[in-house]
């Protein structure tokens, strides 16, 4: 099932490239270098971190928590660094700042 999900998702993503180029004026090369390559890199690094934790620790709920936390931190940090531009980072920081102000009163 996982392989079918990956294949279908990949096909769906590639099929959307011509549509996006017409709709948003984004070329296939820009999509490849600006979206696909960073996404694959972030996913591969996160997978490597999770797999290394799996190999180095005994099976337990703690291993699951550590692995999930480490992978999530890696995805967030690498996505922030490689996938977001300055305007997207600014928007996210503003939204987080507003949310923290509401929570703190």
Tab-separated table of C-alpha atoms in Angstrom:
chain	number	residue	atom	x	y	z
A	1	UNK	CA	0.000	0.000	0.000
A	2	UNK	CA	2.834	2.397	0.831
A	3	UNK	CA	4.455	1.894	-2.557
A	4	UNK	CA	1.147	2.539	-4.312
A	5	UNK	CA	0.723	5.723	-2.273
A	6	UNK	CA	4.190	6.973	-3.217
A	7	UNK	CA	3.716	6.134	-6.909
A	8	UNK	CA	0.272	7.743	-7.076
A	9	UNK	CA	1.434	10.849	-5.224
A	10	UNK	CA	4.469	11.208	-7.488
A	11	UNK	CA	2.339	10.800	-10.601
A	12	UNK	CA	-0.199	13.295	-9.293
A	13	UNK	CA	2.556	15.822	-8.544
A	14	UNK	CA	4.165	15.481	-11.966
A	15	UNK	CA	0.782	15.706	-13.682
A	16	UNK	CA	0.137	19.046	-12.006
A	17	UNK	CA	3.280	20.689	-13.415
A	18	UNK	CA	1.798	21.591	-16.830
A	19	UNK	CA	-1.367	22.862	-15.160
A	20	UNK	CA	0.645	25.021	-12.747
A	21	UNK	CA	2.744	26.424	-15.560
A	22	UNK	CA	-0.386	27.619	-17.348
A	23	UNK	CA	-2.119	28.833	-14.213
A	24	UNK	CA	0.761	30.518	-12.384
A	25	UNK	CA	3.383	30.968	-15.066
A	26	UNK	CA	5.804	28.656	-13.243
A	27	UNK	CA	8.113	26.684	-15.507
A	28	UNK	CA	8.848	23.005	-14.958
A	29	UNK	CA	12.490	23.810	-14.246
A	30	UNK	CA	11.557	26.309	-11.540
A	31	UNK	CA	9.223	23.768	-9.962
A	32	UNK	CA	11.896	21.082	-10.106
A	33	UNK	CA	14.657	23.178	-8.541
A	34	UNK	CA	12.478	25.187	-6.167
A	35	UNK	CA	10.065	22.544	-4.934
A	36	UNK	CA	10.904	18.966	-5.856
A	37	UNK	CA	14.632	18.900	-5.072
A	38	UNK	CA	14.305	20.543	-1.613
A	39	UNK	CA	11.348	18.305	-0.760
A	40	UNK	CA	13.265	15.160	-1.678
A	41	UNK	CA	16.334	16.366	0.246
A	42	UNK	CA	14.354	17.172	3.398
A	43	UNK	CA	12.508	13.851	3.197
A	44	UNK	CA	15.716	11.863	2.677
A	45	UNK	CA	17.486	13.518	5.603
A	46	UNK	CA	14.479	13.001	7.876
A	47	UNK	CA	14.237	9.366	6.783
A	48	UNK	CA	17.951	8.906	7.499
A	49	UNK	CA	17.597	10.368	10.986
A	50	UNK	CA	14.604	8.163	11.772
A	51	UNK	CA	16.283	5.056	10.382
A	52	UNK	CA	19.504	5.695	12.320
A	53	UNK	CA	17.521	6.052	15.552
A	54	UNK	CA	15.682	2.826	14.712
A	55	UNK	CA	18.961	0.970	14.213
A	56	UNK	CA	20.673	2.340	17.319
A	57	UNK	CA	17.968	1.879	19.964
A	58	UNK	CA	15.861	-0.976	21.269
A	59	UNK	CA	12.219	-1.241	20.265
A	60	UNK	CA	10.078	0.773	22.690
A	61	UNK	CA	7.571	3.549	22.915
A	62	UNK	CA	10.442	5.846	23.887
A	63	UNK	CA	12.179	5.052	20.592
A	64	UNK	CA	8.999	5.988	18.757
A	65	UNK	CA	8.774	9.317	20.599
A	66	UNK	CA	12.451	10.118	20.071
A	67	UNK	CA	12.328	9.161	16.405
A	68	UNK	CA	9.125	11.098	15.713
A	69	UNK	CA	10.428	14.165	17.549
A	70	UNK	CA	13.817	14.113	15.834
A	71	UNK	CA	12.261	13.678	12.389
A	72	UNK	CA	9.770	16.478	12.987
A	73	UNK	CA	12.460	18.867	14.209
A	74	UNK	CA	14.588	17.994	11.167
A	75	UNK	CA	11.688	18.567	8.756
A	76	UNK	CA	10.774	21.898	10.343
A	77	UNK	CA	14.357	23.190	10.510
A	78	UNK	CA	15.337	22.067	7.021
A	79	UNK	CA	12.081	23.265	5.481
A	80	UNK	CA	12.578	26.650	7.118
A	81	UNK	CA	16.109	26.840	5.746
A	82	UNK	CA	15.659	25.412	2.237
A	83	UNK	CA	12.018	25.713	1.213
A	84	UNK	CA	10.705	29.066	2.438
A	85	UNK	CA	11.627	32.457	1.052
A	86	UNK	CA	11.963	35.625	3.144
A	87	UNK	CA	8.352	36.764	2.680
A	88	UNK	CA	6.989	33.360	3.750
A	89	UNK	CA	9.232	33.317	6.825
A	90	UNK	CA	8.110	36.838	7.756
A	91	UNK	CA	4.445	35.887	7.387
A	92	UNK	CA	4.883	32.815	9.603
A	93	UNK	CA	6.751	34.779	12.269
A	94	UNK	CA	4.066	37.481	12.310
A	95	UNK	CA	1.303	34.883	12.677
A	96	UNK	CA	3.178	33.141	15.502
A	97	UNK	CA	3.831	36.442	17.264
A	98	UNK	CA	0.131	37.345	17.075
A	99	UNK	CA	-0.880	33.926	18.384
A	100	UNK	CA	1.534	34.175	21.341
A	101	UNK	CA	0.204	37.648	22.194
A	102	UNK	CA	-3.364	36.296	22.241
A	103	UNK	CA	-2.380	33.366	24.438
A	104	UNK	CA	-0.404	35.492	26.903
A	105	UNK	CA	-3.216	38.002	27.173
